[in-house]
XYZ file of C-alpha atoms in Angstrom:
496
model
C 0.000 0.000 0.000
C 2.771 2.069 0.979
C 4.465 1.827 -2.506
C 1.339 2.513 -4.569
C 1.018 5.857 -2.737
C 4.805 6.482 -3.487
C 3.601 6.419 -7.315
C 0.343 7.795 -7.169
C 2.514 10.848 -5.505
C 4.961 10.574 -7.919
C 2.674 10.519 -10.860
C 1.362 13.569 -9.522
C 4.456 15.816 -9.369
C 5.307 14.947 -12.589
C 1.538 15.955 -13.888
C 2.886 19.625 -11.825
C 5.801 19.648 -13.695
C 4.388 18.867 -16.885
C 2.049 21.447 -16.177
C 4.150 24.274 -14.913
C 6.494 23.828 -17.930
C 3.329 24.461 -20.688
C 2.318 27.695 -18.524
C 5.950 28.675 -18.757
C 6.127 28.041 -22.737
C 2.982 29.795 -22.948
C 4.322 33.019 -21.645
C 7.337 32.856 -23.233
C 5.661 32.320 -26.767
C 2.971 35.425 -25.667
C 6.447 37.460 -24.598
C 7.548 36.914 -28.421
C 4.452 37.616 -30.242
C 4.504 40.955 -28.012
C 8.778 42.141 -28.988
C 7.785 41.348 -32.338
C 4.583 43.630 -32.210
C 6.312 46.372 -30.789
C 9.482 46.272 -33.015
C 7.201 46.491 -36.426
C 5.223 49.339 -34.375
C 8.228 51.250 -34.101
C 9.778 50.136 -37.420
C 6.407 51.824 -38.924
C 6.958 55.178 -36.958
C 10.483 55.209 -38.203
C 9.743 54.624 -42.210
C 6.719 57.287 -41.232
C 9.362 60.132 -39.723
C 11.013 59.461 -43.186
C 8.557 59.848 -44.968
C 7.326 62.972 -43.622
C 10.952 64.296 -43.695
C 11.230 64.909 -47.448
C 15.270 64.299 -48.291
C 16.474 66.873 -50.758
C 15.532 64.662 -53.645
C 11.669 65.371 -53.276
C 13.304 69.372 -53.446
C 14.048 70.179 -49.678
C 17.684 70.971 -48.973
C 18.108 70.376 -45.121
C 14.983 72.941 -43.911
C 15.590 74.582 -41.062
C 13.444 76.135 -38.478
C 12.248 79.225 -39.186
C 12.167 80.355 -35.805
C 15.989 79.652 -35.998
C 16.992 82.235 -38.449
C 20.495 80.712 -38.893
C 22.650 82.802 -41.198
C 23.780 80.708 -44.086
C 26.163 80.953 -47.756
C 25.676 79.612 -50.947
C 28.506 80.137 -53.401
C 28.057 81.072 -57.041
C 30.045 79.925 -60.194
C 28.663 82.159 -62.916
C 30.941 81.465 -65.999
C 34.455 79.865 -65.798
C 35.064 81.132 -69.648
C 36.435 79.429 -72.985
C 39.072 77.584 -71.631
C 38.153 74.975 -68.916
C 40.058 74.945 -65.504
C 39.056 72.781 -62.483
C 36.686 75.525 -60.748
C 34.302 74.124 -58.990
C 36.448 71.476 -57.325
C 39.163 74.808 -56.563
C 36.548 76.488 -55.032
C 34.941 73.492 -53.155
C 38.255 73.189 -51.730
C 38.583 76.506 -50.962
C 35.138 77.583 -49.148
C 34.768 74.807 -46.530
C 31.912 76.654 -45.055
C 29.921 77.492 -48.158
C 26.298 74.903 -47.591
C 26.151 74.489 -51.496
C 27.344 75.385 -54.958
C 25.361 76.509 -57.730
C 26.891 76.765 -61.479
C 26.380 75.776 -65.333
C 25.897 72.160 -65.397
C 28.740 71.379 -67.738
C 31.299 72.915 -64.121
C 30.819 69.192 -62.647
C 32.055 67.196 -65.809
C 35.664 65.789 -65.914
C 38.619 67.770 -67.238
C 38.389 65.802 -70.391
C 34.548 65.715 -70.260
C 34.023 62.458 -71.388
C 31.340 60.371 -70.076
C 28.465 60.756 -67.099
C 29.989 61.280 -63.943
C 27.980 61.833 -60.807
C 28.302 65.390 -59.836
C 29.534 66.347 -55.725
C 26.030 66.116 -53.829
C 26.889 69.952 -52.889
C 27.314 71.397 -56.098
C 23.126 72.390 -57.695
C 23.362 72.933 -61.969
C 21.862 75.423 -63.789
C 20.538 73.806 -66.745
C 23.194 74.621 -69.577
C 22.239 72.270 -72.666
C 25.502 70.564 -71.696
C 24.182 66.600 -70.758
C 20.956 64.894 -72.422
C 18.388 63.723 -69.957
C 19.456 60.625 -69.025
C 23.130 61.863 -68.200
C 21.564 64.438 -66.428
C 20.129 61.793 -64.271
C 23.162 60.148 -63.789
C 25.772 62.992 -63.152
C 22.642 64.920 -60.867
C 20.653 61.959 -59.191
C 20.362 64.002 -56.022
C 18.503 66.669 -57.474
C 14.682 66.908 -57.936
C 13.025 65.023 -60.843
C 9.787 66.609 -62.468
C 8.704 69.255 -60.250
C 7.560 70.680 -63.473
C 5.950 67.922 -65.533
C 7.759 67.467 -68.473
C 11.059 69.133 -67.413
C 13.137 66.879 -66.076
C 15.866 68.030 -64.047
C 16.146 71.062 -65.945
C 13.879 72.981 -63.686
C 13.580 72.644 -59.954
C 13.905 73.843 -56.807
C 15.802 73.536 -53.390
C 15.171 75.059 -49.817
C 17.152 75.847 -47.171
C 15.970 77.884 -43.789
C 14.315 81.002 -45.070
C 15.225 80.914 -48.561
C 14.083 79.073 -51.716
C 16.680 78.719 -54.790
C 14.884 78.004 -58.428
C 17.053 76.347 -60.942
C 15.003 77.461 -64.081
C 15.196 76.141 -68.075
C 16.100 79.671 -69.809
C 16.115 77.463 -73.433
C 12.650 76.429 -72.770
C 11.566 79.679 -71.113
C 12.555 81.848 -74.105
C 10.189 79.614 -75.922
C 6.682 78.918 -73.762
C 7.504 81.116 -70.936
C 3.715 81.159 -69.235
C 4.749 77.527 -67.868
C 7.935 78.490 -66.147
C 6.225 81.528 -64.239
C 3.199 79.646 -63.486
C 5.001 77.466 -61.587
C 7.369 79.708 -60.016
C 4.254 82.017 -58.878
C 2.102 78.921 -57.563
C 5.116 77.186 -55.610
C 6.276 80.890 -53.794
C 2.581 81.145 -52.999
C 2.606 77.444 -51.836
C 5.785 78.073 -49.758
C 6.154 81.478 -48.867
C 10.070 82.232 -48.082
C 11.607 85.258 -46.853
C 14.232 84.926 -49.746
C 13.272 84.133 -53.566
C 16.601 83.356 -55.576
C 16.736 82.473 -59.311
C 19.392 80.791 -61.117
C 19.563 80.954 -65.197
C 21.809 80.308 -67.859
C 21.133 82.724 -70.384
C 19.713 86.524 -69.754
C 15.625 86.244 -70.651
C 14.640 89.314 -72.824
C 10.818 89.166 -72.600
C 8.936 91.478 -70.808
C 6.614 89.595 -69.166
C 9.206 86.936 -67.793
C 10.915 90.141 -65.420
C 7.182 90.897 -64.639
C 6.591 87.739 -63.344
C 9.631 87.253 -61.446
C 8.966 90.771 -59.878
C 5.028 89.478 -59.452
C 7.008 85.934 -57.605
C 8.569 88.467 -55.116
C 11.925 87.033 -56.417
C 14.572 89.683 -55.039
C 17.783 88.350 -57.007
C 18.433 86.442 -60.366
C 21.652 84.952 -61.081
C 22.524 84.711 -64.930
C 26.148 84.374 -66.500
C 28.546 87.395 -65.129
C 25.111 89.252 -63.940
C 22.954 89.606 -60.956
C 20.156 91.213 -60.769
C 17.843 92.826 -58.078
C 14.399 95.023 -57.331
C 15.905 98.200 -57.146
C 13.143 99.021 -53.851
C 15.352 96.289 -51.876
C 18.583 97.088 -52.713
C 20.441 98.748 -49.582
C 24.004 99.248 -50.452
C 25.442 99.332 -53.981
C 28.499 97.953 -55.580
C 31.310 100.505 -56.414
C 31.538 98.625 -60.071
C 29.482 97.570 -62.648
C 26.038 98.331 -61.100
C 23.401 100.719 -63.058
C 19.550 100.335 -63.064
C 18.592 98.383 -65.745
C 17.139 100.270 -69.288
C 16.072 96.630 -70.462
C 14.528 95.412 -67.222
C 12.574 98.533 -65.466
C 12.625 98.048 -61.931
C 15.382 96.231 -61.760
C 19.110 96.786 -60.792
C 21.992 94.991 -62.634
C 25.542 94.241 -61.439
C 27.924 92.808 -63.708
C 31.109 91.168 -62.445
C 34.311 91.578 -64.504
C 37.857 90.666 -64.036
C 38.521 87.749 -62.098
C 35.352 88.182 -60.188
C 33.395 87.416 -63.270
C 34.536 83.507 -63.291
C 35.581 83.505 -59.471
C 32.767 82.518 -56.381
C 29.672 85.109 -55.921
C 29.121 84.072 -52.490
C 25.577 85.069 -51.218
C 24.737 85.292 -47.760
C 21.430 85.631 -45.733
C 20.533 86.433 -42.232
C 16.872 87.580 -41.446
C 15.573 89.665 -44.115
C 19.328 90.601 -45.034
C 20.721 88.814 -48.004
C 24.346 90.043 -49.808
C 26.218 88.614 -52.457
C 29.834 89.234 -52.321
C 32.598 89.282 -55.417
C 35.962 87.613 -55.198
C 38.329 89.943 -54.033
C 41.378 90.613 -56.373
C 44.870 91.609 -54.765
C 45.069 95.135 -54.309
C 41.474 95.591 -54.133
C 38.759 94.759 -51.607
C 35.624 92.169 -52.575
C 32.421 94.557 -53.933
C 29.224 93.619 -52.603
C 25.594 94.211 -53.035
C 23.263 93.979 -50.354
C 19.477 93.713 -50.365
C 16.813 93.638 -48.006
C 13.296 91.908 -48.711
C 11.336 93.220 -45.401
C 10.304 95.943 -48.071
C 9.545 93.264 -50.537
C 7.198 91.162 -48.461
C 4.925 93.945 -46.978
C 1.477 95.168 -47.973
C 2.228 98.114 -50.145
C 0.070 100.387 -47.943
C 2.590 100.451 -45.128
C 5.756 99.367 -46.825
C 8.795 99.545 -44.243
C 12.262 99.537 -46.683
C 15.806 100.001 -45.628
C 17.604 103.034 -46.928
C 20.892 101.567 -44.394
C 21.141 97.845 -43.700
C 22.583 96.572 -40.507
C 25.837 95.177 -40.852
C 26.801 97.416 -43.918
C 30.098 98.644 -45.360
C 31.331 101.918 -43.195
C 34.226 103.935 -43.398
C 35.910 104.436 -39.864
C 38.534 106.127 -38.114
C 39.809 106.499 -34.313
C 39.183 109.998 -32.470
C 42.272 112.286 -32.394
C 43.515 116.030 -32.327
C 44.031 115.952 -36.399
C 39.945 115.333 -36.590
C 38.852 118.364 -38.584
C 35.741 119.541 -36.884
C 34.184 123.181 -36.402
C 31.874 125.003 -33.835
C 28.694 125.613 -35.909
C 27.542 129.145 -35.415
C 25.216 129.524 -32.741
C 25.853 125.990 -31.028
C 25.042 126.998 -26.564
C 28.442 124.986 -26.091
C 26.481 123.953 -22.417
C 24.048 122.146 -24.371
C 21.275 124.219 -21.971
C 19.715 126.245 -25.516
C 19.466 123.895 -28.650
C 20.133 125.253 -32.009
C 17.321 126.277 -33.511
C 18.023 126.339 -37.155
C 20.291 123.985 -39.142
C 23.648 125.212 -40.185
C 25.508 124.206 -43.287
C 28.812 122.793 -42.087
C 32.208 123.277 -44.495
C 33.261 120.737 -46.626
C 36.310 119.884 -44.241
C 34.278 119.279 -41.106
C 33.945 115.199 -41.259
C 30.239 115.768 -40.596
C 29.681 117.018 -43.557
C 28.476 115.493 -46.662
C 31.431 116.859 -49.482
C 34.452 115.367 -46.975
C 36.710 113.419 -48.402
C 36.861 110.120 -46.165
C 38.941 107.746 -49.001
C 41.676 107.885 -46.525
C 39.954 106.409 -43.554
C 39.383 102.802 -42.682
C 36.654 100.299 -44.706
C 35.101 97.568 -43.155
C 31.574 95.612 -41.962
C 29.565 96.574 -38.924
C 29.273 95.700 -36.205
C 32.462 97.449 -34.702
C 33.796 97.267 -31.789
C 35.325 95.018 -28.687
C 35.035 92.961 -25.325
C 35.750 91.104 -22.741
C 33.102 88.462 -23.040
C 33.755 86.022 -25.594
C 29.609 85.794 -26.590
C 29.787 89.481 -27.562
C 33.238 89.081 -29.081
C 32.383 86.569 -31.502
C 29.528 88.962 -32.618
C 32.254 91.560 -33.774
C 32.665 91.705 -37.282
C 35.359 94.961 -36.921
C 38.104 94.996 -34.473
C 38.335 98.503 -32.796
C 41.149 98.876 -30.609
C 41.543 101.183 -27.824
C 43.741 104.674 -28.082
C 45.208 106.492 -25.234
C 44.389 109.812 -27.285
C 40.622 109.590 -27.524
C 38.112 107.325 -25.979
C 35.869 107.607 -29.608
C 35.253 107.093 -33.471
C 34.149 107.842 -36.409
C 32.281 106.417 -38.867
C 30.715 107.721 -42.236
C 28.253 106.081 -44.633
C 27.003 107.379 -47.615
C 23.249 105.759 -49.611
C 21.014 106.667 -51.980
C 17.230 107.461 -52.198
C 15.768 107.340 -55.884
C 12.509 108.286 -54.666
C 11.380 111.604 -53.515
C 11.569 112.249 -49.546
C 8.245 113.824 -49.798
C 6.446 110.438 -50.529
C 8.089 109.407 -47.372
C 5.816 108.901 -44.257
C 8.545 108.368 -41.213
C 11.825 107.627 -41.303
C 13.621 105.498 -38.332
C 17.468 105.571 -37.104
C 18.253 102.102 -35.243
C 21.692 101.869 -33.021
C 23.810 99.447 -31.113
C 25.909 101.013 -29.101
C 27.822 101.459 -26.650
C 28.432 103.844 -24.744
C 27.602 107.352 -26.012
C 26.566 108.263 -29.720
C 25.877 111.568 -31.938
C 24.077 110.997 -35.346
C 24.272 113.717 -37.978
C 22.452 113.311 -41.599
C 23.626 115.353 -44.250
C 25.881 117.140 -41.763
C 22.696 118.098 -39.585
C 22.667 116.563 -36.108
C 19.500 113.889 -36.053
C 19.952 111.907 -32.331
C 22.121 111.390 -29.308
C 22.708 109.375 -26.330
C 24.105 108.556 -23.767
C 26.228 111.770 -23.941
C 26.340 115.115 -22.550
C 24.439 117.813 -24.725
C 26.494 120.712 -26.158
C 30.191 120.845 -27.644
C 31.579 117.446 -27.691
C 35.324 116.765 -29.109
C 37.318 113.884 -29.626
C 38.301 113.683 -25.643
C 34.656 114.212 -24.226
C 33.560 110.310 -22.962
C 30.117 108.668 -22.989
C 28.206 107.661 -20.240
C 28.153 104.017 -19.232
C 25.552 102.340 -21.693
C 25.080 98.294 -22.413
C 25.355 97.382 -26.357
C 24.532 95.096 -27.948
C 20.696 95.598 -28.612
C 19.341 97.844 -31.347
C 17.267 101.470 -30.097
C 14.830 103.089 -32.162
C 15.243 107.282 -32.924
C 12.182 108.133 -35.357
C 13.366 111.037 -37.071
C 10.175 113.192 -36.743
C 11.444 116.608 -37.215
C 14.054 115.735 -39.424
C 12.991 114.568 -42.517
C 13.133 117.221 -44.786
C 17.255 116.573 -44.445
C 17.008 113.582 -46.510
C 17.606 114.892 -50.428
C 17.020 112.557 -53.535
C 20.206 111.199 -54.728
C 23.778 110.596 -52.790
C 22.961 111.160 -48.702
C 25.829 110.902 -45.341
C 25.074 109.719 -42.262
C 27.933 110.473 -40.365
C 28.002 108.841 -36.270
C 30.824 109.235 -33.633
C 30.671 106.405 -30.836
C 32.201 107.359 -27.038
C 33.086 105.056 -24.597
C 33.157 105.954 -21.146
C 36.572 106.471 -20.421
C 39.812 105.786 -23.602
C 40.582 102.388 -22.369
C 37.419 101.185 -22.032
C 37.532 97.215 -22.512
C 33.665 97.561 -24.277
C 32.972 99.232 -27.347
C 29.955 98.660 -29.893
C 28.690 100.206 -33.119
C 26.021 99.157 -35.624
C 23.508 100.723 -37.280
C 20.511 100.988 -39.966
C 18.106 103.449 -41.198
C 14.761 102.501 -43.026
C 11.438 104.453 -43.941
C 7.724 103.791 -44.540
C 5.708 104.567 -47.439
């Protein structure tokens, strides 16, 4: 009796066992169909974030926030001439930080231009007639295909931050031009960037294709040796080469020559600033225009447009006893009874607008120096301290086509630090941070962060602006000659 309970007991635990081990298979198997649910779950979100990221082949060139407003360079290979030379690999090599190239297609061939080869991913062609369609697809596979039915890669378009490049067909354009601008109309509407760029081959002639790029709110075209620009956004002109346009009305051309004519046109953006900057040639500093499209992207019933950009060209000199400057007549030199009519100042007082400034210093704004390194970086000028004078100078000159009278307000914005004087056309227009009356190249400023841009709406002083060449001529104080902070930038703009 004993021994059947020892294997009725037995049979027993091994029923447990048997048991236990299915419930424990069971859960394993349910564990596996779960991992393998959740990795296709999150395999599907992954091929979904691609999807919705659009790589630059679908015609999106890294986007970038908006909200960021990251400054960024293109560079631009207009014509390398007859005889071929290496460029665009040069200049690849050359302008590490440049985000992309744009040139004629026929600039990413081999030196012996034989064959399809594929073209850097960096480099964007200009349709040039130079490749067929299928060697355009093998040389340019990583740019957009058929954005506009029918065209190929012959006419697209890239985007980066707050700018959108067109790459347009000028053979085809010349011919059935309706389809080009209808496209390049409905995908700025689509899309609406702060910057509209256009990139041709050959100069269009027709009428109605600059009326539609004006109508696109393009604000530069790129074509050969030439750039072109609304005239209304155009801030600062080249010293060379640049005259409105008789052919194009409403527009501004620039033509490059010399070496800047087959060297890099780098164009730069940041905000509603964009430039594009010539090669520089020994002997002689790079040209530049520089355009602003706030103006271009405003209802035209209050239309804000900058006369002065921020971050322009200025000429520049440290404070000293050699700094021609008179009393005008009548100036209270306490500062406690303001003049009260405006004084015509001689030709050799450096506010005025006939001085001859070739001799002093040329360079970007801002100017200035620090301590911190955040500010420091910010510097775009160097301006070292002098143990004669705890100031400088700076002179600007710009021009206003339109008549002043049209002109509802007009605005001076500053950085600076510590004390400023502003003087249009020789006539004193705002100060700050300064004592009132007779100031000289010894008197300091009072103690005044920089850095951040004040407003001085120039309400009783409009009628200095003339139509034609103007100065706006600024002197910057710190508070005492060695001052370790120092800070000038500034911009002037008006409403219509």
């Amino acid at each position: 009796m004993q021994k059947w309970d020892y294997f009725i007991k037995g049979q027993e635990e091994q029923h447990l066992q048997s048991r236990e081990e299915r419930i424990i298979d069971e859960s394993n198997k349910r564990g596996g169909y779960f991992i393998t649910l959740l990795c296709l779950f999150l395999f599907a979100i992954l091929v979904g974030a691609l999807a919705w990221s659009m790589p630059p082949v679908s015609g999106r060139f890294e986007l970038a926030s908006s909200a960021e407003r990251e400054p960024w360079t293109i560079g631009y290979v207009g014509d390398e001439g007859p005889t071929y030379t290496d460029t665009l690999a040069r200049q690849m090599g050359q302008n590490k930080n440049v985000l992309f190239f744009v040139g004629p297609a026929v600039l990413a061939a081999k030196a012996e231009r034989t064959g399809a080869v594929p073209a850097p991913r960096s480099f964007f062609p200009v349709w040039d007639g130079s490749a067929t369609d299928a060697n355009m697809g093998v040389r340019f596979s990583h740019i957009p295909e058929e954005q506009l039915a029918g065209y190929g890669r012959t006419a697209y378009f890239v985007d980066y931050g707050e700018a959108r490049f067109w790459f347009l067909n000028a053979e085809r354009l010349a011919t059935e031009p309706a389809v080009q601008l209808a496209w390049l109309k409905r995908t700025a509407e689509q899309n609406p960037q702060l910057h509209r760029i256009v990139f041709l081959n050959k100069e269009p002639m027709q009428a109605e294709v600059w009326a539609g790029l004006a109508d696109s709110g393009v604000e530069l075209v790129l074509v050969g040796a030439l750039a072109y620009a609304p005239e209304a956004a155009v801030t600062e002109r080249p010293k060379a080469g640049y005259s409105s346009s008789a052919a194009h009305p409403g527009w501004a051309a620039w033509t490059l020559s010399g070496p800047a004519a087959s060297g890099l046109l780098k164009v730069e953006g940041n905000g509603s600033r964009l430039e594009a900057t010539a090669a520089s040639t020994p002997g002689r500093a790079a040209d530049r225009l520089a355009l602003d499209a706030a103006g271009l992207r405003q209802p035209a019933a209050v239309q804000e447009r900058s006369a002065l950009s921020i971050g322009a060209m200025w000429r520049y000199r440290a404070g000293g006893a050699d700094l021609p400057a008179v009393i005008p007549q009548g100036l209270d030199l306490t500062g406690e009874q303001p003049l009260t009519s405006q004084v015509a100042l001689p030709r050799e007082d450096w506010r005025s607008p006939a001085f001859a400034d070739a001799q002093w210093g040329w360079a970007a704004a801002p100017f200035g120096r620090s301590r911190e390194s955040i500010p420091r970086s910010g510097i775009a000028t160097l301006l070292p301290a002098t143990p004669e004078s705890p100031a400088y100078y700076f002179r600007k000159t710009f021009v206003v086509d339109e008549d002043p009278a049209a002109m509802k307000e007009w605005l001076l914005q500053v950085a600076f630090e510590d004390g400023f004087i502003a003087y249009l056309n020789g006539i004193e227009i705002a100060r700050d941070s300064i004592r009132e009356g007779l100031v000289d190249f010894r008197s300091v400023g009072i103690p005044h962060k920089g850095g951040l841009f004040e407003t001085y709406p120039l309400t009783n002083q409009r009628n200095v602006v003339v139509r034609g060449v103007n100065t706006l001529a600024i002197e910057v104080h710190g508070s005492h000659p060695q001052t370790p902070e120092l800070w000038f930038d500034a911009s002037l703009s008006y409403k219509k």
